[in-house]
Coordinates of C-alpha atoms and ligand atoms in Angstrom, one line a residue:
M36 CA 10.9 29.7 -6.7
R37 CA 10.4 31.6 -2.8
L38 CA 7.6 30.1 -1.0
L39 CA 6.4 33.6 0.5
P40 CA 5.4 36.3 -1.3
E41 CA 7.2 40.0 -0.2
T42 CA 5.0 41.7 1.3
N43 CA 5.0 44.1 4.2
S44 CA 2.5 42.8 6.9
Y45 CA 2.8 39.0 9.0
G46 CA -1.3 39.0 8.7
N47 CA -0.2 39.0 4.5
L48 CA 1.8 36.5 4.9
T49 CA 0.6 33.9 6.8
E50 CA -3.3 34.1 5.6
N51 CA -2.6 32.9 2.3
F52 CA -0.1 30.4 2.6
V53 CA -1.1 26.8 1.8
W54 CA 1.6 24.4 1.3
Q55 CA 2.1 22.4 -2.6
I56 CA 4.0 19.5 -1.8
P57 CA 4.3 17.7 -4.9
E58 CA 3.9 13.8 -4.5
K59 CA 6.8 13.3 -6.2
F60 CA 9.6 15.1 -5.0
N61 CA 13.8 14.6 -5.3
I62 CA 15.9 16.9 -3.0
G63 CA 18.7 16.8 -5.1
V64 CA 17.6 17.0 -8.5
A65 CA 15.3 20.2 -6.4
I66 CA 18.7 21.8 -5.0
C67 CA 20.9 21.0 -8.6
D68 CA 19.7 19.8 -11.8
A69 CA 16.6 21.7 -11.8
W70 CA 18.5 25.0 -12.0
A71 CA 21.0 23.6 -14.5
D72 CA 18.8 22.8 -16.9
K73 CA 17.0 26.1 -17.1
D74 CA 20.5 28.2 -16.2
P75 CA 23.6 25.9 -16.3
D76 CA 25.3 28.8 -15.9
R77 CA 24.1 30.1 -12.9
E78 CA 27.2 30.4 -10.0
A79 CA 26.0 28.2 -7.3
L80 CA 28.9 27.3 -4.7
V81 CA 32.0 29.1 -4.2
F82 CA 34.4 27.3 -2.4
A83 CA 36.9 29.8 -0.6
E84 CA 40.5 27.9 0.3
D85 CA 42.0 28.4 3.7
G86 CA 45.5 29.8 1.4
G87 CA 42.6 32.0 -0.6
D88 CA 42.0 29.9 -3.7
V89 CA 38.9 30.3 -4.9
T90 CA 37.0 28.6 -7.0
S91 CA 33.5 28.7 -8.3
Y92 CA 31.1 25.8 -9.1
S93 CA 27.8 25.9 -11.2
Y94 CA 24.8 24.2 -11.5
A95 CA 26.0 22.8 -14.8
D96 CA 29.2 21.7 -12.9
L97 CA 27.3 20.3 -10.2
K98 CA 24.8 18.2 -12.0
R99 CA 27.8 16.6 -14.0
L100 CA 29.5 16.1 -10.8
S101 CA 27.4 14.8 -9.2
N102 CA 25.9 12.4 -11.7
Q103 CA 29.6 10.6 -11.9
L104 CA 29.4 10.0 -8.6
A105 CA 25.6 8.9 -9.0
N106 CA 26.6 6.5 -11.4
L107 CA 29.5 5.3 -9.6
L108 CA 27.3 4.4 -6.4
K109 CA 25.4 2.5 -7.9
D110 CA 28.1 0.5 -9.6
R111 CA 28.6 -0.1 -5.9
G112 CA 26.0 -1.3 -5.3
V113 CA 24.8 1.3 -3.4
Q114 CA 20.8 1.7 -4.0
P115 CA 17.6 3.5 -2.9
G116 CA 16.9 3.4 1.1
D117 CA 20.3 2.6 1.5
R118 CA 22.4 4.6 3.9
V119 CA 25.3 7.0 2.8
G120 CA 27.6 8.9 5.1
V121 CA 29.2 12.1 4.0
L122 CA 31.7 12.9 6.5
M123 CA 34.0 16.0 5.5
P124 CA 33.9 19.7 6.2
Q125 CA 32.3 22.6 4.0
R126 CA 33.9 21.6 0.7
P127 CA 31.7 21.7 -2.9
E128 CA 32.8 16.9 -2.5
A129 CA 30.3 17.0 0.3
A130 CA 28.0 19.3 -1.5
I131 CA 27.7 16.8 -4.6
A132 CA 27.8 13.8 -2.5
H133 CA 24.7 14.9 -1.5
I134 CA 23.1 15.2 -3.9
A135 CA 24.3 12.6 -5.9
A136 CA 23.2 9.8 -2.8
L137 CA 20.0 11.9 -3.1
K138 CA 19.4 11.3 -6.5
L139 CA 20.5 8.1 -6.7
G140 CA 17.6 8.0 -3.9
A141 CA 19.6 7.1 -0.9
I142 CA 19.6 8.2 2.9
T143 CA 22.6 10.7 3.8
I144 CA 23.8 11.1 7.2
P145 CA 25.7 14.5 7.5
L146 CA 28.9 13.6 9.8
F147 CA 31.4 15.7 11.6
T148 CA 34.8 16.0 11.3
L149 CA 35.8 16.7 14.3
F150 CA 34.2 13.1 16.0
G151 CA 36.2 10.8 17.0
E152 CA 35.9 7.4 16.6
E153 CA 33.7 6.3 19.2
A154 CA 31.1 9.5 17.9
L155 CA 31.6 7.6 14.2
S156 CA 30.9 4.2 14.8
Y157 CA 27.8 4.8 17.2
R158 CA 26.3 6.3 13.5
L159 CA 27.2 4.5 11.5
G160 CA 26.7 1.7 13.3
N161 CA 23.5 2.4 14.1
S162 CA 22.5 3.7 10.6
G163 CA 24.1 0.2 8.8
A164 CA 26.0 3.0 6.3
K165 CA 26.8 0.8 3.2
A166 CA 29.3 3.9 1.7
V167 CA 31.1 6.8 2.9
I168 CA 32.6 10.0 1.3
T169 CA 35.2 11.6 3.7
D170 CA 38.1 12.9 3.2
E171 CA 42.0 11.9 4.7
N172 CA 41.1 13.2 8.5
G173 CA 37.9 10.8 7.7
A174 CA 39.9 8.1 6.4
V175 CA 42.1 7.7 9.3
K176 CA 39.5 7.9 11.3
L177 CA 37.7 5.2 9.5
S178 CA 40.5 3.4 9.1
G179 CA 40.4 1.6 12.6
L180 CA 36.4 1.0 12.6
R181 CA 35.9 -1.2 9.8
D182 CA 35.8 -4.5 11.6
Q183 CA 33.0 -3.2 13.7
L184 CA 31.3 -1.9 11.1
P185 CA 30.1 -4.9 8.9
H186 CA 27.7 -2.8 6.6
L187 CA 29.7 -0.4 5.4
S188 CA 31.9 -1.5 1.8
T189 CA 32.7 1.1 0.4
L190 CA 34.9 4.3 0.9
F191 CA 36.0 7.1 -1.1
C192 CA 38.6 9.8 -0.5
A193 CA 38.2 13.2 -1.6
D194 CA 41.6 14.2 -1.3
G195 CA 42.5 11.2 -2.7
A196 CA 43.6 7.4 -1.9
A197 CA 44.1 6.6 1.8
E198 CA 44.1 3.9 4.3
G199 CA 41.9 1.7 2.8
A200 CA 39.4 4.3 1.2
E201 CA 39.4 4.5 -2.6
D202 CA 40.1 7.5 -5.0
L203 CA 37.0 9.9 -5.1
W204 CA 38.1 11.8 -8.2
G205 CA 39.7 9.5 -9.8
H206 CA 36.5 6.9 -9.7
M207 CA 34.3 9.4 -10.3
R208 CA 36.6 10.2 -13.6
G209 CA 35.8 7.1 -15.6
H210 CA 32.4 7.3 -15.0
E211 CA 29.2 8.1 -17.6
D212 CA 28.2 12.2 -16.4
T213 CA 24.4 11.6 -17.1
F214 CA 22.5 10.3 -14.8
T215 CA 18.3 9.7 -14.3
P216 CA 17.4 10.0 -10.9
F217 CA 15.6 7.5 -8.9
E218 CA 12.3 9.4 -8.7
T219 CA 11.3 9.4 -4.9
R220 CA 7.9 10.2 -3.5
S221 CA 8.5 13.5 -1.2
D222 CA 7.8 11.2 1.9
D223 CA 10.5 9.2 1.3
P224 CA 13.3 9.0 3.3
A225 CA 16.4 11.7 2.5
L226 CA 18.7 12.3 5.7
I227 CA 19.2 11.2 9.2
I228 CA 20.7 14.5 11.2
Y229 CA 21.8 13.3 14.8
T230 CA 21.2 16.1 17.2
S231 CA 23.6 18.0 19.3
G232 CA 23.3 16.0 22.2
T233 CA 23.0 19.1 24.3
T234 CA 20.8 17.2 26.5
G235 CA 21.9 13.1 26.4
Q236 CA 23.1 10.7 23.5
P237 CA 22.8 12.6 19.9
K238 CA 19.4 11.0 18.3
G239 CA 19.1 10.2 14.5
A240 CA 16.3 12.3 12.8
L241 CA 15.3 10.7 10.3
H242 CA 13.7 13.6 7.2
A243 CA 12.0 13.0 4.4
H244 CA 12.5 14.5 0.8
R245 CA 10.1 17.4 1.9
V246 CA 11.8 18.2 4.8
L247 CA 13.7 20.6 2.1
L248 CA 10.4 22.4 1.6
G249 CA 9.0 22.4 5.3
H250 CA 12.3 24.4 5.6
L251 CA 11.9 27.5 3.3
P252 CA 9.5 29.5 4.3
G253 CA 11.7 30.3 7.8
V254 CA 14.8 30.4 5.6
E255 CA 13.1 33.1 3.9
M256 CA 11.7 35.3 6.7
S257 CA 14.8 34.4 8.4
H258 CA 16.5 36.2 5.7
D259 CA 14.2 38.9 5.3
F260 CA 13.2 37.2 1.9
L261 CA 15.8 35.3 1.2
G262 CA 16.6 35.0 -2.9
Q263 CA 16.7 38.7 -3.6
P264 CA 19.3 39.7 -6.5
G265 CA 22.9 39.6 -5.6
D266 CA 21.8 37.6 -2.4
R267 CA 24.8 35.3 -1.4
I268 CA 24.9 33.4 1.7
W269 CA 27.9 31.7 4.2
T270 CA 27.5 30.4 7.5
P271 CA 30.3 29.2 9.3
A272 CA 28.2 26.2 11.3
D273 CA 29.1 22.3 9.7
W274 CA 26.9 21.4 6.9
A275 CA 27.3 18.4 9.0
W276 CA 24.3 19.7 10.9
I277 CA 20.7 20.9 10.4
G278 CA 22.0 24.1 11.0
G279 CA 24.4 24.9 8.1
L280 CA 22.4 21.9 5.7
L281 CA 18.3 22.5 5.5
D282 CA 19.2 26.5 6.8
V283 CA 21.8 27.2 4.1
L284 CA 23.2 24.9 1.8
M285 CA 20.3 23.7 0.7
P286 CA 17.5 26.0 0.6
A287 CA 19.6 28.9 -0.8
L288 CA 20.9 26.1 -3.6
Y289 CA 17.4 25.7 -4.1
L290 CA 16.6 29.2 -3.9
G291 CA 19.3 29.9 -7.1
V292 CA 21.5 31.7 -4.0
P293 CA 25.2 31.1 -4.5
V294 CA 26.9 29.6 -1.1
V295 CA 30.1 30.8 -0.1
A296 CA 31.6 27.3 1.9
C297 CA 34.7 27.8 3.4
R298 CA 36.8 25.3 6.0
F299 CA 38.3 27.1 8.3
R300 CA 41.0 25.7 10.4
K301 CA 39.6 26.8 13.5
F302 CA 36.7 29.7 13.8
T303 CA 38.1 33.5 14.7
A304 CA 36.2 36.2 14.9
E305 CA 38.4 37.7 12.8
A306 CA 38.4 35.1 10.2
A307 CA 35.0 36.0 10.1
F308 CA 34.8 39.5 9.6
Q309 CA 37.6 39.2 6.9
L310 CA 35.0 36.3 5.1
L311 CA 31.7 38.1 5.0
Q312 CA 34.6 41.5 3.4
D313 CA 36.4 39.4 0.8
H314 CA 33.1 37.5 -1.0
K315 CA 31.3 40.3 -0.2
I316 CA 28.8 38.1 1.6
R317 CA 24.5 39.2 2.0
N318 CA 23.4 36.9 4.5
A319 CA 24.3 35.1 7.1
F320 CA 23.7 32.6 9.8
L321 CA 25.6 33.6 12.2
P322 CA 24.6 31.4 15.8
P323 CA 24.7 33.0 19.0
T324 CA 28.1 31.4 20.0
A325 CA 30.1 32.9 16.7
L326 CA 28.0 36.7 17.5
K327 CA 29.4 36.1 21.1
M328 CA 32.7 35.6 20.1
M329 CA 32.6 38.1 17.0
R330 CA 31.2 40.8 19.7
Q331 CA 34.7 40.9 21.4
I332 CA 35.9 42.6 18.5
E333 CA 36.0 46.1 19.4
A334 CA 34.7 48.5 16.5
P335 CA 34.9 46.2 13.7
Q336 CA 33.2 48.2 11.2
D337 CA 36.8 50.7 11.9
R338 CA 38.7 47.6 10.0
W339 CA 36.2 45.7 7.7
T340 CA 34.2 47.2 5.0
L341 CA 31.1 45.0 5.4
N342 CA 27.6 44.6 3.1
V343 CA 25.5 42.3 4.7
R344 CA 21.8 42.3 3.9
S345 CA 21.1 40.0 6.5
V346 CA 22.1 37.9 9.6
A347 CA 19.8 35.2 10.6
S348 CA 20.6 33.5 14.2
G349 CA 19.2 30.7 16.1
G350 CA 20.1 27.8 18.0
E351 CA 20.5 29.4 21.7
T352 CA 19.0 32.5 22.5
L353 CA 19.8 35.5 20.5
G354 CA 18.8 38.0 23.5
A355 CA 18.6 42.0 23.2
E356 CA 22.4 42.7 23.9
L357 CA 23.3 40.8 20.5
I358 CA 20.6 42.5 18.8
D359 CA 22.2 46.0 20.1
W360 CA 25.9 45.2 19.0
G361 CA 24.3 43.6 15.1
R362 CA 22.3 47.2 14.5
R363 CA 25.9 48.7 15.2
T364 CA 28.0 46.4 13.4
F365 CA 26.1 45.0 10.5
G366 CA 23.6 48.2 10.4
L367 CA 20.8 45.7 10.9
T368 CA 18.6 43.8 12.6
I369 CA 19.1 40.5 13.8
N370 CA 16.1 37.6 12.8
E371 CA 16.0 35.6 15.3
F372 CA 14.7 31.9 14.7
Y373 CA 13.5 28.6 16.7
G374 CA 13.4 25.1 15.5
Q375 CA 15.3 21.6 16.6
T376 CA 16.3 19.1 14.6
E377 CA 13.3 17.5 14.4
C378 CA 11.6 20.1 13.8
N379 CA 13.2 22.7 12.4
M380 CA 12.3 26.7 11.3
I381 CA 9.0 26.9 13.1
V382 CA 9.3 30.5 14.8
S383 CA 11.5 33.2 12.8
S384 CA 11.4 36.8 13.2
C385 CA 11.5 39.0 10.1
A386 CA 12.8 42.8 11.2
A387 CA 11.2 43.2 7.1
I388 CA 7.9 43.0 7.9
M389 CA 8.1 43.5 11.8
E390 CA 9.9 45.4 14.4
A391 CA 11.9 42.8 16.7
R392 CA 11.0 42.1 20.4
P393 CA 14.6 41.7 21.8
G394 CA 14.2 38.3 24.4
V395 CA 11.2 36.8 22.4
M396 CA 12.3 34.4 19.4
G397 CA 9.3 35.5 17.1
R398 CA 6.0 34.6 15.3
A399 CA 5.1 31.0 13.5
V400 CA 6.6 30.9 10.5
P401 CA 3.4 30.6 7.7
G402 CA 2.4 26.9 7.0
H403 CA 3.8 26.3 10.8
Q404 CA 1.1 25.3 14.2
V405 CA 3.3 26.1 17.0
D406 CA 2.0 27.1 20.4
V407 CA 2.2 26.7 24.1
V408 CA 0.1 23.9 25.8
D409 CA 0.1 21.9 29.3
E410 CA 1.0 19.0 30.0
A411 CA -2.4 17.7 29.0
G412 CA -1.2 18.5 25.3
K413 CA -4.0 22.0 25.5
P414 CA -2.4 25.1 24.9
A415 CA -1.9 27.5 27.0
P416 CA -3.5 30.9 27.9
D417 CA -1.3 33.8 26.6
G418 CA 1.2 34.3 29.1
V419 CA 1.0 31.1 30.9
L420 CA 4.1 29.1 30.8
G421 CA 3.9 25.6 28.7
T422 CA 6.0 23.3 26.7
I423 CA 6.5 24.7 23.2
A424 CA 5.0 22.6 20.4
V425 CA 4.2 21.9 16.8
K426 CA 0.7 20.6 15.1
S427 CA 1.4 17.7 12.6
P428 CA 1.4 16.8 10.0
D429 CA 3.7 19.7 8.4
P430 CA 6.4 19.2 6.2
V431 CA 9.4 20.2 8.1
M432 CA 8.6 17.6 10.8
F433 CA 10.5 14.6 10.7
L434 CA 9.8 11.5 10.4
G435 CA 11.0 9.6 13.6
Y436 CA 14.2 8.5 15.1
W437 CA 16.1 6.0 13.0
N438 CA 15.2 2.5 15.0
N439 CA 13.7 4.2 18.1
A440 CA 10.1 3.8 17.6
D441 CA 9.9 4.4 21.8
A442 CA 11.5 7.6 21.7
T443 CA 9.7 9.1 18.9
R444 CA 6.6 7.8 20.5
R445 CA 7.4 9.7 23.4
K446 CA 8.3 13.4 21.6
F447 CA 4.4 13.8 20.9
T448 CA 0.9 13.7 22.6
G449 CA -1.7 13.5 20.4
E450 CA -1.3 14.8 17.4
W451 CA 1.2 17.2 18.9
L452 CA 5.7 17.6 19.0
L453 CA 6.4 18.4 22.2
T454 CA 9.8 20.3 21.4
G455 CA 11.2 19.3 25.2
D456 CA 11.8 23.5 26.0
T457 CA 9.8 25.9 27.7
G458 CA 8.0 28.9 26.6
Q459 CA 5.2 31.5 26.4
R460 CA 2.9 32.9 23.9
D461 CA 1.5 36.5 24.0
A462 CA -2.0 37.1 22.5
D463 CA -0.5 37.8 19.4
G464 CA 1.5 35.5 18.5
W465 CA 4.8 36.1 19.7
I466 CA 6.5 33.2 21.4
R467 CA 9.3 34.0 24.1
F468 CA 11.9 31.1 24.6
V469 CA 12.2 30.2 28.5
G470 CA 14.4 27.4 28.4
R471 CA 15.0 23.4 28.2
D472 CA 12.0 22.3 30.1
D473 CA 15.5 20.7 32.6
D474 CA 17.0 24.5 32.5
V475 CA 14.7 26.1 33.3
I476 CA 15.2 27.6 37.1
T477 CA 13.1 27.0 40.2
S478 CA 13.5 29.4 42.9
S479 CA 11.8 30.8 45.9
G480 CA 8.7 29.6 44.1
Y481 CA 9.2 31.4 40.2
R482 CA 10.2 30.3 37.4
I483 CA 13.1 31.3 35.8
G484 CA 14.7 30.8 32.6
P485 CA 18.5 30.8 32.1
G486 CA 19.1 32.9 28.9
E487 CA 17.1 36.2 30.0
I488 CA 19.6 36.3 33.0
E489 CA 22.6 35.0 30.5
D490 CA 21.6 38.2 28.2
C491 CA 21.7 40.7 30.8
L492 CA 25.5 39.0 32.1
L493 CA 26.5 40.0 28.6
K494 CA 26.3 43.5 28.8
H495 CA 27.8 44.2 31.6
P496 CA 31.8 45.1 29.9
A497 CA 33.6 42.9 31.7
V498 CA 31.5 39.1 30.8
A499 CA 32.7 37.5 27.1
M500 CA 30.1 34.6 27.6
A501 CA 27.6 33.4 30.3
G502 CA 26.2 29.5 31.6
V503 CA 23.6 30.7 33.9
V504 CA 22.1 27.1 36.5
G505 CA 20.3 26.4 39.0
K506 CA 22.2 25.3 42.0
P507 CA 19.9 23.5 44.8
D508 CA 19.5 25.7 47.7
Q509 CA 17.2 24.5 50.9
R510 CA 15.3 27.7 51.6
R511 CA 14.6 28.9 47.4
T512 CA 14.1 25.2 46.2
E513 CA 17.4 26.5 43.7
I514 CA 19.4 29.7 43.3
V515 CA 20.5 31.2 40.0
K516 CA 24.2 30.4 39.2
A517 CA 26.2 32.3 36.6
Y518 CA 29.4 30.4 35.1
I519 CA 31.5 33.8 33.2
V520 CA 33.9 33.8 30.6
L521 CA 35.9 37.0 31.4
K522 CA 37.3 39.1 28.4
S523 CA 40.7 38.4 27.6
D524 CA 42.2 41.6 29.7
I525 CA 40.4 41.1 32.6
E526 CA 41.6 39.6 35.8
P527 CA 39.1 37.9 38.1
S528 CA 38.1 38.9 41.9
D529 CA 35.6 39.0 44.6
A530 CA 35.1 42.0 43.8
L531 CA 34.4 42.1 40.2
A532 CA 31.9 39.1 40.9
E533 CA 29.9 40.9 43.4
E534 CA 29.8 43.9 40.9
I535 CA 28.4 41.7 38.4
A536 CA 25.2 39.8 41.0
S537 CA 24.5 43.6 41.5
F538 CA 24.6 44.6 37.7
V539 CA 22.1 42.1 37.1
K540 CA 20.4 42.3 39.8
I541 CA 19.6 46.1 39.4
R542 CA 18.2 45.3 35.8
L543 CA 16.5 42.3 36.1
A544 CA 14.1 41.1 39.1
A545 CA 15.5 41.1 42.5
H546 CA 15.0 36.8 42.3
E547 CA 16.8 36.7 39.4
Y548 CA 19.8 37.5 40.2
P549 CA 22.8 35.3 40.5
R550 CA 23.5 35.2 44.0
E551 CA 26.7 33.3 42.7
V552 CA 29.3 34.1 40.2
A553 CA 31.9 31.8 39.0
F554 CA 34.6 32.6 37.0
V555 CA 35.7 30.0 34.5
D556 CA 38.1 29.7 31.2
A557 CA 35.8 28.0 29.2
L558 CA 32.3 26.9 29.2
P559 CA 31.5 23.1 28.5
M560 CA 30.5 23.5 24.9
T561 CA 28.7 20.8 22.3
T562 CA 30.4 20.2 19.4
T563 CA 28.2 23.3 17.4
G564 CA 28.6 25.8 20.1
K565 CA 26.2 25.2 22.7
V566 CA 26.1 25.7 26.2
I567 CA 25.9 22.0 28.0
R568 CA 24.3 23.3 31.1
K569 CA 23.1 19.7 31.9
E570 CA 27.7 19.8 33.3
L571 CA 27.1 23.2 34.8
R572 CA 24.4 22.3 36.4
A573 CA 26.2 19.0 37.7
R574 CA 29.2 21.2 38.7
A575 CA 27.1 23.4 40.5
E576 CA 25.2 20.2 42.9
A577 CA 28.9 19.2 42.9
E578 CA 30.2 21.9 45.1
E579 CA 26.8 21.3 47.5
Ligands
ATP639 P1 20.1 17.2 22.0 O1 18.4 16.9 21.9 O2 20.6 15.8 21.2 O3 20.0 17.3 23.1 P2 19.8 19.9 20.9 O4 18.4 19.7 21.3 O5 21.0 20.8 21.3 O6 20.1 18.2 21.0 P3 19.3 20.5 18.1 O7 18.0 19.6 17.2 O8 20.7 21.0 17.4 O9 19.3 19.3 19.7 O10 19.0 21.7 18.6 C1 17.4 22.3 19.3 C2 17.6 22.7 20.3 O11 18.1 24.3 20.5 C3 15.7 23.6 20.8 O12 15.2 22.4 21.0 C4 16.1 24.5 21.4 O13 16.0 23.8 23.0 C5 17.4 25.4 21.6 N1 17.3 26.2 20.6 C6 16.9 26.4 18.8 N2 16.5 27.6 18.2 C7 16.4 28.6 20.0 C8 16.4 29.4 20.2 N3 16.5 30.8 19.1 N4 16.5 30.2 21.2 C9 16.4 29.3 22.0 N5 17.3 28.2 21.7 C10 16.8 27.7 21.2
MG640 MG1 16.8 18.5 22.0

C-alpha cells in the first residue's frame, strides 16, 4: 500500500517514481472500506479521552458506523457534490463523518472548534453547507446562526440532541449498516479546507479525492517510511487543518497505521509527553510551536519513557535548536517538511536516507517538481532567492479556491503554482525557506529571513519563543526587531535585551542581529500556532 519503496538513497527514491492515480478513487473507501474488507479487525482508531478512558475502533467498526451515517445523510437529501461541515475536535465521530460524507460523494468541510460565530458563518455561508455534524459546543454556536445560513437544513450533534441539533447516534442507529459508495472520479471534489489566515482572510482550498494519494510520498518520507510494523501515530494538530487531516489521520488510515485521537482541553507539554508514553506512540507530527512548548520542560527523558520512531514537523521553520533538542529528547532526528493548504507536503527531509541540514527544509518529495523561480516564472540559479513554486499538474495540488476564480488565477504563473514563500535552492536540490514573501526583511541591502534569527534566539537560555520582523528605518530601509517571550522564571531587563542582541550578533552575520529587542507576554498566533508577523510588523511600525 505504501507508495515509496524502502531504499537507502534519495536518488533511488525519485528516479523510478511514477504516480499511479486511478480514474476512480474515493477517499472514504480508501481509508476505511478497503481495509475493512480485507482485515476487518485491524485497529484503526484509538480514542483517548481526557479522563483516561480509551476506546478502540477497528476498520470494520468505522465501516459499519460510516455506512449508517451515509444512509442517514442520504435520507436527509444530501447528494453528491453537496457540502457537509464537520465541526468537532479529534474524536471518532469526526473521522466517521468525513468517511460517511465522502462515500456519499459529498464535499466535506473540516471546521475548527475554536472558531467563533463569525468564522463559522463565513465558512458555512461561503461554502453553502447543507448539513453539519458537530458536538454540543458547536451546536450552541450554530444555533444563533441558522437564520444567516438558509442552505443549512440538517444539524446533528454527537453528544445527543442539543440546541436545535438532532441526536446523531440515535438517528444513526435506525439506519442500515450497509451502503454502496458513490463512484467518485479521482478528480472529483472531496474537501474544502480553509487556510490558516496568517496573511489575511482564510481562503477555501478545494481539493479532489486524489489529494490523499498526492500526500502519501511526503507523509511516508517525513516519517522515515511510515507503515512499519508497530507504527502508531498521533498529532496535537486538529483534524480541521490540513496538517491534522491530510498529513496524519487520512494517510495513516490509508496505510493501516492506527491513529490515536485525543481532545486535550488545553495542550500542555506535560500532557503531550504523557500521551506519547501512555499510548506508546511511534510516530508523531509535532508542529514547531508544540516542540517549543515541550522544550521548556527540563530533561523530559528522565520523567517519561518514550519509544518514538519518527517525528515530523512543519508549518513553520524548524531550525537547528529544535533539531538538537529532538535528538536529546527522542533520540532521533526530526524530519522537517513543507507545504501549504493549497499544495501540501512537497518538500521533506528524511533522516533514514539523508543527513539533516538544520535550517534547510529538505528536498522535493518524489512525484513533485518543486523549484525556486524568478518573477517571470523562470527557475532561479542555485543559491539565488526567489519564490518557491510547484509545477502543475500535480495530484496534491488544489482544484482552486472555492468561489474565487480570480484568486486561483493569481496563484499561478504559467504552469507554476506560486507558494508566496521566498526560498533558495542549492545544486543538490535542497530547499531553504527564507520567509513568506511579506516577512522577508530588507536591511542595508541584504534580504534576511526571520526564521534563521528566531532559531538563533531560541538558543539563548532565557528565550521561550521569538518573533522577528523588519521595522522601517530611514538609513537601512528596515532594521531587525525581535519580540521575545521569556521562559517563565526569567525577569525582563534592558541588560538582558542587550545580552540577547549580542548573543545573535556573535553567532550570525552582523547585519542580522536584532537592533531592537522587546519583551512580550505572548506572540500573536493563529489558531494553528503560527506567528502572525504581520501583526508584529504593524506594532513595530506604530512605534515609529
Ligand atoms: P494564509 O494563506 O491564510 O495566510 P497560511 O499560509 O499560514 O495562511 P497554511 O496553508 O496553513 O496557511 O500554511 C502554509 C504556509 O506555512 C506556507 O506557505 C509557509 O509560509 C508556511 N510553512 C509551511 N511549512 C513550513 C516550513 N517547513 N518552514 C517554514 N514555513 C513553513
Ligand atoms: Mg498561505
